[in-house]
mmCIF file of C-alpha atoms in Angstrom:
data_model
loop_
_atom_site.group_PDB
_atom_site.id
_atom_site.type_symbol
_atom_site.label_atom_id
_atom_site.label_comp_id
_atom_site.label_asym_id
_atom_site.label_seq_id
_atom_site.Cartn_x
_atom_site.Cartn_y
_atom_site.Cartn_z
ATOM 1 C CA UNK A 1 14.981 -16.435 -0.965
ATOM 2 C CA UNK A 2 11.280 -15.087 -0.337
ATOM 3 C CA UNK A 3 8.995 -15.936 -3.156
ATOM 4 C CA UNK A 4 6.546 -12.505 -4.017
ATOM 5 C CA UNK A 5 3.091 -13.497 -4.660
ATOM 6 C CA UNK A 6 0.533 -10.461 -5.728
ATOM 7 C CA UNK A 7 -3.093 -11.394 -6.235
ATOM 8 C CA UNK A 8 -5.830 -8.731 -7.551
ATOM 9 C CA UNK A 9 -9.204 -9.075 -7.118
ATOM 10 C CA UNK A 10 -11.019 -6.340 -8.550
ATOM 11 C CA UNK A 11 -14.756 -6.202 -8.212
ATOM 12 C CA UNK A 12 -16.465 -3.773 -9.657
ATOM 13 C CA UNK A 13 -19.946 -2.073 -9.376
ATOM 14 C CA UNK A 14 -21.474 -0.670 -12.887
ATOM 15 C CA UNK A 15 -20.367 3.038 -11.932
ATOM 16 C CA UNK A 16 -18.055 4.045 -14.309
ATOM 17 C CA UNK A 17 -17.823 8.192 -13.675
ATOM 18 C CA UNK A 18 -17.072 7.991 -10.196
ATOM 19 C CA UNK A 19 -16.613 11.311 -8.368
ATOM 20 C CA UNK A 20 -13.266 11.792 -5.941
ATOM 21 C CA UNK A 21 -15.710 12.735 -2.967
ATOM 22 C CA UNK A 22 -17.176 9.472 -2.705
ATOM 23 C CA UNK A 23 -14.590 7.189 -3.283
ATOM 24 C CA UNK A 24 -12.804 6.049 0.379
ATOM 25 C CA UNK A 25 -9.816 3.404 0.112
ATOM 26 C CA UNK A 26 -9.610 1.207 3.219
ATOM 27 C CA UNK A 27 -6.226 -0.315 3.257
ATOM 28 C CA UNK A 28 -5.550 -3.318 6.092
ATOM 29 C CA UNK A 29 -1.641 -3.671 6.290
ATOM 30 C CA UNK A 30 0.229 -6.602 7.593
ATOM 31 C CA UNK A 31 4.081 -6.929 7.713
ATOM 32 C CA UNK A 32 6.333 -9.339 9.899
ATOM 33 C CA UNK A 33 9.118 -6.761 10.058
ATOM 34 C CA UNK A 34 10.535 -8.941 13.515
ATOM 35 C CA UNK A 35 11.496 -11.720 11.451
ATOM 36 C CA UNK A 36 15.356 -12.494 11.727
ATOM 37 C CA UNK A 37 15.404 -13.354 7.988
ATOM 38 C CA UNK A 38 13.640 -10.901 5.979
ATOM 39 C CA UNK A 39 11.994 -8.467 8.364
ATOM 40 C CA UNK A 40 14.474 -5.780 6.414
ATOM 41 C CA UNK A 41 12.866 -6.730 3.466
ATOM 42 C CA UNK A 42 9.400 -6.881 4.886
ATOM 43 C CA UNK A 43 9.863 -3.270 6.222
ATOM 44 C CA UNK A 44 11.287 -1.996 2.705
ATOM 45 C CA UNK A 45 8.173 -3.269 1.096
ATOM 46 C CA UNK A 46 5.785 -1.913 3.631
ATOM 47 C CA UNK A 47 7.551 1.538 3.298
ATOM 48 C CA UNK A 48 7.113 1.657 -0.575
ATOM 49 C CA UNK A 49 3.583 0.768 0.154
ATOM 50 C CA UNK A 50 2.784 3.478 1.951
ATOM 51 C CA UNK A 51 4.721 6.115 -0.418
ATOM 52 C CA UNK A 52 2.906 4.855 -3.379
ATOM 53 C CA UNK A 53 -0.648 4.279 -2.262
ATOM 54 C CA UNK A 54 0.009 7.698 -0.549
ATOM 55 C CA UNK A 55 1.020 9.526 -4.062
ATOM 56 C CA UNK A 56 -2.168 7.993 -5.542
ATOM 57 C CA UNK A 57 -4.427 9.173 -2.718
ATOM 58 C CA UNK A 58 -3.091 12.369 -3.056
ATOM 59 C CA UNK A 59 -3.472 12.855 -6.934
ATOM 60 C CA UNK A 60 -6.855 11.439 -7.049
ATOM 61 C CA UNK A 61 -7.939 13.209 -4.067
ATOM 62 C CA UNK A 62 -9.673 10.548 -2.204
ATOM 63 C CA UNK A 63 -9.564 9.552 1.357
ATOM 64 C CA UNK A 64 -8.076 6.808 3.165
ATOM 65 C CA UNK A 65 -8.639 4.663 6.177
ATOM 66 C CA UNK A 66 -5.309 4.167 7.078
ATOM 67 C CA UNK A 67 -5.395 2.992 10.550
ATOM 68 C CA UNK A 68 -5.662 -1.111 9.764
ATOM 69 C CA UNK A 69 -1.752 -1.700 10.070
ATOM 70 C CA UNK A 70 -0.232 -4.707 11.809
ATOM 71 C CA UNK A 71 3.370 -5.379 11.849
ATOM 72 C CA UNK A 72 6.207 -7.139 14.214
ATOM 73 C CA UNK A 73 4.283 -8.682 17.354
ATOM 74 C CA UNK A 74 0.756 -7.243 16.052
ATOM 75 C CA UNK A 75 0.954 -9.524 12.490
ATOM 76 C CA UNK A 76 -0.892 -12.298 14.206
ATOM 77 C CA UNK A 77 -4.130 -14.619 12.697
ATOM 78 C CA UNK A 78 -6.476 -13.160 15.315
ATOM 79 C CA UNK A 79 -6.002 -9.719 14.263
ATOM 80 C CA UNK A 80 -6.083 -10.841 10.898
ATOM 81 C CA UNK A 81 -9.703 -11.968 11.481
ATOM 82 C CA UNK A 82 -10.572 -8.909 13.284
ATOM 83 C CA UNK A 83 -9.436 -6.320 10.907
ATOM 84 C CA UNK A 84 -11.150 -8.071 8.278
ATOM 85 C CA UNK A 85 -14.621 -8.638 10.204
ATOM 86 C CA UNK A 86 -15.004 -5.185 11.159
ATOM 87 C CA UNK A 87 -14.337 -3.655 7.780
ATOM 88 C CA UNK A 88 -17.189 -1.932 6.675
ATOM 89 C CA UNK A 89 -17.290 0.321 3.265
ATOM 90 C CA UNK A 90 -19.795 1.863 0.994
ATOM 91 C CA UNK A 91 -20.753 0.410 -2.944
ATOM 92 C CA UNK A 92 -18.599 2.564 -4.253
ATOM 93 C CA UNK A 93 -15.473 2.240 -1.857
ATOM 94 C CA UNK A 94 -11.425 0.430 -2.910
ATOM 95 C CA UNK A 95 -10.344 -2.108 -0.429
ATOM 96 C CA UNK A 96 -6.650 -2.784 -0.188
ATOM 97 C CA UNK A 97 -5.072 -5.861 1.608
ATOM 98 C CA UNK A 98 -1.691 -6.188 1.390
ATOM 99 C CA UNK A 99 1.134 -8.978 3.578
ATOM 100 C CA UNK A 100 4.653 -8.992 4.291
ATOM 101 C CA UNK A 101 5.619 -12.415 5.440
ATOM 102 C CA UNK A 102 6.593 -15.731 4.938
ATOM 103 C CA UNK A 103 4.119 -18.073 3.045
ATOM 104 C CA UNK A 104 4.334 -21.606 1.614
ATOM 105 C CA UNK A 105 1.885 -23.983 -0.350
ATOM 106 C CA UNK A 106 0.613 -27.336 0.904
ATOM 107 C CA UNK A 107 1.671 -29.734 -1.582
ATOM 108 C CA UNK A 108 -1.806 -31.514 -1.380
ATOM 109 C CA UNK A 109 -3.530 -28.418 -2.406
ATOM 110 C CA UNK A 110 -4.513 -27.518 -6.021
ATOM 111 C CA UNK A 111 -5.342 -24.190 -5.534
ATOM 112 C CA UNK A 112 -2.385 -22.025 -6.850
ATOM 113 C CA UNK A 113 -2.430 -19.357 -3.801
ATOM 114 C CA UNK A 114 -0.547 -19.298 -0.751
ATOM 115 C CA UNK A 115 -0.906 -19.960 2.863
ATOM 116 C CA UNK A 116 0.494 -16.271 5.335
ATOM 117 C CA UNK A 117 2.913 -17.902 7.957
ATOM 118 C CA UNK A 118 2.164 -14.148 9.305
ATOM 119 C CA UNK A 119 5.037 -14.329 12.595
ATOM 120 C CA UNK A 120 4.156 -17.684 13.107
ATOM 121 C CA UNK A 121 6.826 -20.545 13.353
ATOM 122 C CA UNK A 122 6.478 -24.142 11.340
ATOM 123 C CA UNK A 123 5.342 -25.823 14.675
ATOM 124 C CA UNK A 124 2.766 -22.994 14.884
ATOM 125 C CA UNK A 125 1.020 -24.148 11.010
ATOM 126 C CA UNK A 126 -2.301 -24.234 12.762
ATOM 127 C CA UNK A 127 -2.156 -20.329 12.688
ATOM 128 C CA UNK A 128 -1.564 -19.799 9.216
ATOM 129 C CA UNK A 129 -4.276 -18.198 6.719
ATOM 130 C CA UNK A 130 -4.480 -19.047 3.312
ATOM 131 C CA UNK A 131 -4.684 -16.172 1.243
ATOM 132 C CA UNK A 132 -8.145 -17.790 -0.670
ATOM 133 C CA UNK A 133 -9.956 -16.835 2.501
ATOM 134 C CA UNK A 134 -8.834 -13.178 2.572
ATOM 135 C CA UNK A 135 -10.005 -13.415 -0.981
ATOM 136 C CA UNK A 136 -13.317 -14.655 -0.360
ATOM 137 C CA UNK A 137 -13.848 -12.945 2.852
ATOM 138 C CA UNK A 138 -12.923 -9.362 1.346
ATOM 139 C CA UNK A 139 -14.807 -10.104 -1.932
ATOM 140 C CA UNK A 140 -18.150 -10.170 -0.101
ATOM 141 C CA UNK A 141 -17.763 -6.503 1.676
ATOM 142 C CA UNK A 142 -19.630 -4.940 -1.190
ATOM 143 C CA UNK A 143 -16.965 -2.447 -2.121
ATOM 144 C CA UNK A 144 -16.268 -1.597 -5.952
ATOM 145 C CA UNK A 145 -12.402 -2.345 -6.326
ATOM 146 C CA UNK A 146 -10.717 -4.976 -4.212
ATOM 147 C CA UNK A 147 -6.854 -5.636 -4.738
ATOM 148 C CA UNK A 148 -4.879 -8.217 -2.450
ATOM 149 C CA UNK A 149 -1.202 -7.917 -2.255
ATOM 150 C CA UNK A 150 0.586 -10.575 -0.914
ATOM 151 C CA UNK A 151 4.534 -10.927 -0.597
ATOM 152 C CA UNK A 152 5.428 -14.400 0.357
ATOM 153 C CA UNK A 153 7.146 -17.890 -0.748
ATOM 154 C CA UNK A 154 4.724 -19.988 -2.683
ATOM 155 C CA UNK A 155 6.647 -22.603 -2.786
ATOM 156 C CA UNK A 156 5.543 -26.780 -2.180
ATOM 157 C CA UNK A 157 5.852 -28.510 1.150
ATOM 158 C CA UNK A 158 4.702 -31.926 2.325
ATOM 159 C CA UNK A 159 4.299 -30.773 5.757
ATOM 160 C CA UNK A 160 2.246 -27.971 5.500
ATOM 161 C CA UNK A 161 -1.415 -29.270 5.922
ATOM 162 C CA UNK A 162 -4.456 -28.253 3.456
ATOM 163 C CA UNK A 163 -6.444 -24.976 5.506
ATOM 164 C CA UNK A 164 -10.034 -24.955 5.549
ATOM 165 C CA UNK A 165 -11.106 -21.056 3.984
ATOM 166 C CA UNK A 166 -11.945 -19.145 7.304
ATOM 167 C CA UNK A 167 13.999 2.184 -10.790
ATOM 168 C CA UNK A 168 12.457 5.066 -9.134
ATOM 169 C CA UNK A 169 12.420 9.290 -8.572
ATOM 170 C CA UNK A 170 14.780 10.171 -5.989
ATOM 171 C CA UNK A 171 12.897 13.725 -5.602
ATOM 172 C CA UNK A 172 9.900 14.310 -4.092
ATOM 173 C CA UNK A 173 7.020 13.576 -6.145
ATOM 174 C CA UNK A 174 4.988 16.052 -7.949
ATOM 175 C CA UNK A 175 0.945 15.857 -8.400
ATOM 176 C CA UNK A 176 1.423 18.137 -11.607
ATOM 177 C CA UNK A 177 3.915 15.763 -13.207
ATOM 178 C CA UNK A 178 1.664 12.871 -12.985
ATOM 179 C CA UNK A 179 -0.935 11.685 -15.589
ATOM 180 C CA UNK A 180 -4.015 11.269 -13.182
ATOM 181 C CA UNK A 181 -6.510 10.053 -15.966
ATOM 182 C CA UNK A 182 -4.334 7.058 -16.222
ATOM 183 C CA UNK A 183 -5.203 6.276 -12.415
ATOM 184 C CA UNK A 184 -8.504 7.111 -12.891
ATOM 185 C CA UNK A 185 -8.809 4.467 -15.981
ATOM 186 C CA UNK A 186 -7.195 1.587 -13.741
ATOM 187 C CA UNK A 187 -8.958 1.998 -10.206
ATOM 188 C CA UNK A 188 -11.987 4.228 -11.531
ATOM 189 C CA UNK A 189 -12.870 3.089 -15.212
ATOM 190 C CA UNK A 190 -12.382 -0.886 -14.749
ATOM 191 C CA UNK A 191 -14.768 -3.401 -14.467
ATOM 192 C CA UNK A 192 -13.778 -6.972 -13.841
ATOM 193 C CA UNK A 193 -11.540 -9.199 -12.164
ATOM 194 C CA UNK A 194 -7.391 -9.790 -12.285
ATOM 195 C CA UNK A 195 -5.614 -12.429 -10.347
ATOM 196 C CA UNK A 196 -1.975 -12.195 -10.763
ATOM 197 C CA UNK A 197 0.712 -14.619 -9.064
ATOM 198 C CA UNK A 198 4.451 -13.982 -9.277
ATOM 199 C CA UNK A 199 6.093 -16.799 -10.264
ATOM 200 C CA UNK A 200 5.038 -20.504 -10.825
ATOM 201 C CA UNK A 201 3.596 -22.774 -9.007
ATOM 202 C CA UNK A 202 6.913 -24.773 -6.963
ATOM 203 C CA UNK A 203 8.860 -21.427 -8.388
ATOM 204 C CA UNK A 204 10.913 -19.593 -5.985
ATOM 205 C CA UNK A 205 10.975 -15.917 -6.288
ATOM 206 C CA UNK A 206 13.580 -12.900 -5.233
ATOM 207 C CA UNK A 207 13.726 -10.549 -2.438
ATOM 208 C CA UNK A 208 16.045 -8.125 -1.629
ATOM 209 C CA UNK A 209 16.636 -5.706 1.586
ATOM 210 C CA UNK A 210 14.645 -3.009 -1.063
ATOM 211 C CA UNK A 211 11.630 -5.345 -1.338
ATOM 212 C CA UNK A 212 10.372 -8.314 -3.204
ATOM 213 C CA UNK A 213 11.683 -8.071 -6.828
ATOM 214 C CA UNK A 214 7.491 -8.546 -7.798
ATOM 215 C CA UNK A 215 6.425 -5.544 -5.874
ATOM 216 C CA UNK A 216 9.381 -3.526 -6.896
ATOM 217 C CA UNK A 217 8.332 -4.596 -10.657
ATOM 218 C CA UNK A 218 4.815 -3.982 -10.008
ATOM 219 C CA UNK A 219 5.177 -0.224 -8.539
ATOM 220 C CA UNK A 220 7.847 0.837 -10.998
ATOM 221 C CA UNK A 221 5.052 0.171 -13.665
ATOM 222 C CA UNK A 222 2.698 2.284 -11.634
ATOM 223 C CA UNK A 223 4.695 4.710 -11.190
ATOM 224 C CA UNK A 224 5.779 4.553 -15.346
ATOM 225 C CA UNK A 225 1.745 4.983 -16.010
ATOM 226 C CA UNK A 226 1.976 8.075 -13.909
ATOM 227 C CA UNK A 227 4.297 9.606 -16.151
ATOM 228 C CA UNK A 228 2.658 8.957 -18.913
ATOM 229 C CA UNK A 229 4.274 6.169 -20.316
ATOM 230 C CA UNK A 230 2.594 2.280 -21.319
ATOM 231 C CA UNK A 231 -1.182 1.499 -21.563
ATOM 232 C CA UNK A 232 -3.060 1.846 -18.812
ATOM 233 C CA UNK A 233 -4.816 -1.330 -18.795
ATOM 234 C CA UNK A 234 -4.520 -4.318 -16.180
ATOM 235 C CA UNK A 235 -3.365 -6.464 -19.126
ATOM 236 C CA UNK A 236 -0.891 -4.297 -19.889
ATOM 237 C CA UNK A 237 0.445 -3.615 -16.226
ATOM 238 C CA UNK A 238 0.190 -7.175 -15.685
ATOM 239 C CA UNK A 239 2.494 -7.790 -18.827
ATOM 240 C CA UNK A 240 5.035 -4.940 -18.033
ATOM 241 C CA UNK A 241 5.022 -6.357 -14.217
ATOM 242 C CA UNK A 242 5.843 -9.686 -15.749
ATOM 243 C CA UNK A 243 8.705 -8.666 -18.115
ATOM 244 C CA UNK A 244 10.086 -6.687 -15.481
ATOM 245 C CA UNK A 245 10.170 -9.383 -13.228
ATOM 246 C CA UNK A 246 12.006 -11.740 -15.557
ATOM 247 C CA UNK A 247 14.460 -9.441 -16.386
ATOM 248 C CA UNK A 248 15.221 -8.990 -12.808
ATOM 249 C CA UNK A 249 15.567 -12.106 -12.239
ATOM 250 C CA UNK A 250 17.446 -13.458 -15.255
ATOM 251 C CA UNK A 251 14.331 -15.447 -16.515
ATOM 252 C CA UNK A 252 14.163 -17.551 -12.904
ATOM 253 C CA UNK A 253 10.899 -16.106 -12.144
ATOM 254 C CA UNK A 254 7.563 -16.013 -14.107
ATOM 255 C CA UNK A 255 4.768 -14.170 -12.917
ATOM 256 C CA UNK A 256 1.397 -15.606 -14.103
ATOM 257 C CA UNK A 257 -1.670 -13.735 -14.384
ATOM 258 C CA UNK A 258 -5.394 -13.391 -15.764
ATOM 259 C CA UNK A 259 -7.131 -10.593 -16.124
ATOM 260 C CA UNK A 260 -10.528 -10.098 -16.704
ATOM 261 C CA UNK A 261 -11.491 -6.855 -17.946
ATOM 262 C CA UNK A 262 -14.746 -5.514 -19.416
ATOM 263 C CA UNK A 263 -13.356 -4.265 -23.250
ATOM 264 C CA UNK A 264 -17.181 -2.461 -24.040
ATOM 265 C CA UNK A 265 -16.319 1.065 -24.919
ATOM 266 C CA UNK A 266 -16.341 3.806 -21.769
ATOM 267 C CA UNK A 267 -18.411 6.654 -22.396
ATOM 268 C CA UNK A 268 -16.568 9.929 -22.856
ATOM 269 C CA UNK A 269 -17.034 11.524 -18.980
ATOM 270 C CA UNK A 270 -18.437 14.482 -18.764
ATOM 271 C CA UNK A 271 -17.122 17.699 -17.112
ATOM 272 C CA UNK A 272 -17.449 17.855 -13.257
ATOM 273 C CA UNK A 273 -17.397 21.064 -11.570
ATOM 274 C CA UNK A 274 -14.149 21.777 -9.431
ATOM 275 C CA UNK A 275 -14.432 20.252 -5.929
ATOM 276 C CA UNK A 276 -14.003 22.804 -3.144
ATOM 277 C CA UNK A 277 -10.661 22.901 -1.283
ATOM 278 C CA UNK A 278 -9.950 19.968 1.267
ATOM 279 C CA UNK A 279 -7.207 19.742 4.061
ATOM 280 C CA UNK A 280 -4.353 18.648 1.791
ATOM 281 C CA UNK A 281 -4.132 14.686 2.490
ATOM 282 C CA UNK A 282 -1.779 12.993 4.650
ATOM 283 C CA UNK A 283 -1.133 9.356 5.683
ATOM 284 C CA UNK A 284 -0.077 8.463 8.744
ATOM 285 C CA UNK A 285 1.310 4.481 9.356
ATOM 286 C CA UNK A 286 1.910 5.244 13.248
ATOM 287 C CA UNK A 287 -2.172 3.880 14.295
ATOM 288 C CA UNK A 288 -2.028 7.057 15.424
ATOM 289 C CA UNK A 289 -5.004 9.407 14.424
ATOM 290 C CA UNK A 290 -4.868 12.261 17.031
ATOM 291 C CA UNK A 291 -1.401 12.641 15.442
ATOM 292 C CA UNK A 292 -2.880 12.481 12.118
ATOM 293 C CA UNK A 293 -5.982 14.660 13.025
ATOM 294 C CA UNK A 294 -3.032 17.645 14.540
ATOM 295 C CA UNK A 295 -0.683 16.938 10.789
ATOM 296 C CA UNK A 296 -3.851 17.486 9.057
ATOM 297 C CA UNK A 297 -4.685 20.660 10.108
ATOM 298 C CA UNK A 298 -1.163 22.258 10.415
ATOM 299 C CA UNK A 299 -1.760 21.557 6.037
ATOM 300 C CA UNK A 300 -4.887 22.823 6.194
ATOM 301 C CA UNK A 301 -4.937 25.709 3.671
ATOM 302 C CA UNK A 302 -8.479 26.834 4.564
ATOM 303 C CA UNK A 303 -7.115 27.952 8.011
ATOM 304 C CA UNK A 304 -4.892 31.303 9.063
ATOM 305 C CA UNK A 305 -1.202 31.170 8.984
ATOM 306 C CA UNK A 306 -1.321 31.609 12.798
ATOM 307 C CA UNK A 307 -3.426 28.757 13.328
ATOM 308 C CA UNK A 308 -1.129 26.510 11.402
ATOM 309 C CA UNK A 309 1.358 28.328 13.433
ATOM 310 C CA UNK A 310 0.090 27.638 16.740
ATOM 311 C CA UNK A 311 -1.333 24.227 16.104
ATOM 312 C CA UNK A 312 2.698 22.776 15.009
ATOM 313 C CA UNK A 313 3.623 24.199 18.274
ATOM 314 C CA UNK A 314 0.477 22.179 19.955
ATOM 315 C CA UNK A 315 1.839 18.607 17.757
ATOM 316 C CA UNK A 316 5.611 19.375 18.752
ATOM 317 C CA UNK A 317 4.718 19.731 22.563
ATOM 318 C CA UNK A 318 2.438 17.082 22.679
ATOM 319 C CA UNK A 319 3.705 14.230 20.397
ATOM 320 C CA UNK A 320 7.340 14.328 20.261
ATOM 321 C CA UNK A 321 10.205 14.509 22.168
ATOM 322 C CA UNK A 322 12.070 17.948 22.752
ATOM 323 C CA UNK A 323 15.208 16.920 20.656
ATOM 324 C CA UNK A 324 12.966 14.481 18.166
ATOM 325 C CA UNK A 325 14.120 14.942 14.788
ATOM 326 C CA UNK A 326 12.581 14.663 11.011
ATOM 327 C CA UNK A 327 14.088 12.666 8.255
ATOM 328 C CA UNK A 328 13.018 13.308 4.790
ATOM 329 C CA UNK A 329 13.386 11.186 2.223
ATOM 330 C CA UNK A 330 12.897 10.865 -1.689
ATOM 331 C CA UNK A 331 10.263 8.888 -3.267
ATOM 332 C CA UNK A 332 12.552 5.803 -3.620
ATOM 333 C CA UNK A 333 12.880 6.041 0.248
ATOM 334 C CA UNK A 334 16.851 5.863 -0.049
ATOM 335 C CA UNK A 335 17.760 8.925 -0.821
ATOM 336 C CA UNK A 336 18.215 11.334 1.994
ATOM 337 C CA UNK A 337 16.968 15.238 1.249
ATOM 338 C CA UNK A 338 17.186 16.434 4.697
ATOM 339 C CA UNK A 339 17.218 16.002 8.801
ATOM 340 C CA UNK A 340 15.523 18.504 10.456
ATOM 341 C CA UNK A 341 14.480 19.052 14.435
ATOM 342 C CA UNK A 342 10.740 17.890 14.735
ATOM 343 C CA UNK A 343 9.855 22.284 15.787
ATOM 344 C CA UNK A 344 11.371 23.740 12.839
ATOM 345 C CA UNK A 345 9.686 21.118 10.367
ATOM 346 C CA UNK A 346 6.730 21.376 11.605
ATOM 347 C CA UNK A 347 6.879 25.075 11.333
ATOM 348 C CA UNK A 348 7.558 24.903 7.744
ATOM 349 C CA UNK A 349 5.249 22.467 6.917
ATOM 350 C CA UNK A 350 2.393 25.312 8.331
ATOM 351 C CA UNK A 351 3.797 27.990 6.284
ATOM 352 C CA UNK A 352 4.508 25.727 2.862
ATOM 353 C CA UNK A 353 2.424 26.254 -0.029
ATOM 354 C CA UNK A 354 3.570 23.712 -2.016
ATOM 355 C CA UNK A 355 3.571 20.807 -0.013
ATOM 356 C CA UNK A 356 -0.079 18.945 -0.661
ATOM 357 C CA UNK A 357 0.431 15.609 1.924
ATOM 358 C CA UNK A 358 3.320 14.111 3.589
ATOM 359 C CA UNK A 359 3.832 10.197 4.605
ATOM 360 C CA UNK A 360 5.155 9.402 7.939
ATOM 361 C CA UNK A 361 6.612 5.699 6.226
ATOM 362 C CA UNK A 362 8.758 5.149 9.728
ATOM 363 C CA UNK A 363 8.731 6.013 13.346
ATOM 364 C CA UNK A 364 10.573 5.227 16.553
ATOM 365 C CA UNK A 365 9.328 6.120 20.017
ATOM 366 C CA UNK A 366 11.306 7.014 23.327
ATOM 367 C CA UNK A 367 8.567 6.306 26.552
ATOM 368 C CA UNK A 368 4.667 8.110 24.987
ATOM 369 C CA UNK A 369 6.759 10.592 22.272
ATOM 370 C CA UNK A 370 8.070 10.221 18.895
ATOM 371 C CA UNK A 371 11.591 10.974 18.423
ATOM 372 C CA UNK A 372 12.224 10.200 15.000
ATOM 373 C CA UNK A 373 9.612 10.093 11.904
ATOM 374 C CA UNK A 374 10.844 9.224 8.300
ATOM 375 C CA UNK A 375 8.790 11.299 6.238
ATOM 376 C CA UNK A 376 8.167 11.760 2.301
ATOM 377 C CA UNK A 377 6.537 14.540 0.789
ATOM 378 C CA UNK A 378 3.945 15.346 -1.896
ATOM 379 C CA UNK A 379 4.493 18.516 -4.035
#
């Protein structure tokens, strides 16, 4: 079993109207998808990670720093440390740290958080980071929203030492279907803090090769929000998260939560004048950016057709293989829409009007070139 613990630390500045343009969401990603037990598991969570922060950067229109991603061999303490020392965001930024891993609680500890065994082994507890110090470490970068996702076992141990604090679309998803002033009331409206665990302290908690049954909960009820449906209020999402959990579970695991909202009354925004045209947005999870910088402008609207044209020739030559292929999936990352070779997608992808960003959620390599990207899209 893997217990699924999700903590969110929201700290907000007084800015309540905040405009798209300013607001940049620096996400810091760490997965142990090499682990023999649940590195399936791992993986599936990163994956829906990346498809639904993804859909939200692309409705809201913001950017993201998406090259902070650590997983197999790289999901180590020391990069931990550096990723999170070298962060730097403006006052009105969204950090986002979320972990894929094993995790367990020192029995001698009060504190109801976890410790990240990241890809480290029991002899190796030295090397473990309790997830209070990513807390407190993030919470002093100045930026408006912080939210810490962690997937891991919470569970007691007498071994473990006390740390000192160093149901889903199968289509591709549609911007037009989705209610974006609900996102905007959770990540742009709030003001507050909400710290959210999934299951009791000494619980154990489900995973599954589809992800922690937690963070499955937790992004259904996002994804319910964006279609209008529930409040869109941390209390509530917290709630629905919870119920969802249980019933997944058949009552063996309670989420617990607190949330901390300001209730005063949000004045009515007023009308802000149309933004001009950006390249559409697209997330890449390779730590790749020349490949993202070539993806971004084969979308880029504001050039000619024959640019796009010429520069998908330019990424096929220099970034894949000559028989790599394209796999595109649905939003629920399971259901296969089509296989295409890596030319011809690319191709289409220059000459589409009504695809607005694309996630790469998988790659694999042969030698320096891609041969194989798993890719979902954004309509």
């Amino acid at each position: 079993m893997k217990t699924f613990i999700t903590i969110l630390c929201m700290l907000l500045a007084f800015t309540l109207n905040v405009k798209a343009d300013n607001v940049k969401i620096h996400a810091i990603v760490f997965c142990d998808t090499n682990n023999e037990e649940i590195g399936k598991s791992c993986q599936s969570d990163y994956e829906r990670f990346v498809t639904e922060l993804g859909y939200i950067e692309a409705v809201l229109g913001c950017d993201v720093d998406w090259f902070n991603v650590y997983t197999g061999d790289e999901c180590t303490k020391p990069n931990l440390e550096s990723a999170i020392s070298e962060l730097r965001c403006e006052s009105n930024d969204v950090i986002i740290f979320y972990y894929s891993g094993h995790g367990v609680h020192a029995e001698a500890d009060d504190d109801w958080l976890p410790q990240m065994c990241l890809n480290y082994k029991t002899y190796q507890q030295d090397m473990y980071v309790p997830v209070k110090w990513v807390s407190q470490k993030i919470s002093h970068k100045g930026a408006r929203l912080t939210i810490i996702l962690t997937d891991c076992c919470n569970d007691n141990k007498n071994w473990v030492t006390v740390k000192g604090l160093i149901e889903s679309d199968e289509d591709n998803p549609v911007i037009d279907n989705c209610d974006a002033a609900r996102l905007k009331k959770l990540f742009y409206e709030s003001k507050g803090s909400v710290i959210a665990t999934s299951s009791k302290k000494g619980q154990m908690s489900g995973g599954i090769n589809s992800g922690g049954r937690f963070s499955i909960a937790f992004w259904d009820e996002i994804y319910r929000l964006e279609q209008g449906q529930g409040d869109a209020d941390w209390l509530s999402l917290c709630e629905a998260t919870k119920q969802r959990t249980l019933r997944s579970t058949g009552q063996q695991q309670e989420p617990q939560y607190e949330v901390n909202i300001d209730g005063e009354p949000k004045p009515e925004p007023k009308p802000e004048p149309k933004p001009e045209p950006k390249p559409n947005p697209v997330v890449i999870v390779v730590n790749d950016k020349d490949l993202a910088a070539g993806i971004n402008a084969i979308v880029d609207k504001s050039s000619s057709i024959s640019d796009r044209k010429q520069k998908a020739e330019d990424v096929a030559k220099n970034f894949f293989t000559s028989d790599a292929r394209v796999i595109l999936v649905g939003r629920n990352l399971t259901t296969k829409l089509d296989n295409k070779a890596i030319g011809d997608y690319l191709l289409e992808l220059a000459l589409s009007k009504s695809v607005n960003g694309i996630n790469v959620v998988r790659s694999d390599k042969s030698g320096d070139k891609y041969n194989t990207i798993v890719v979902t899209e954004i309509r």
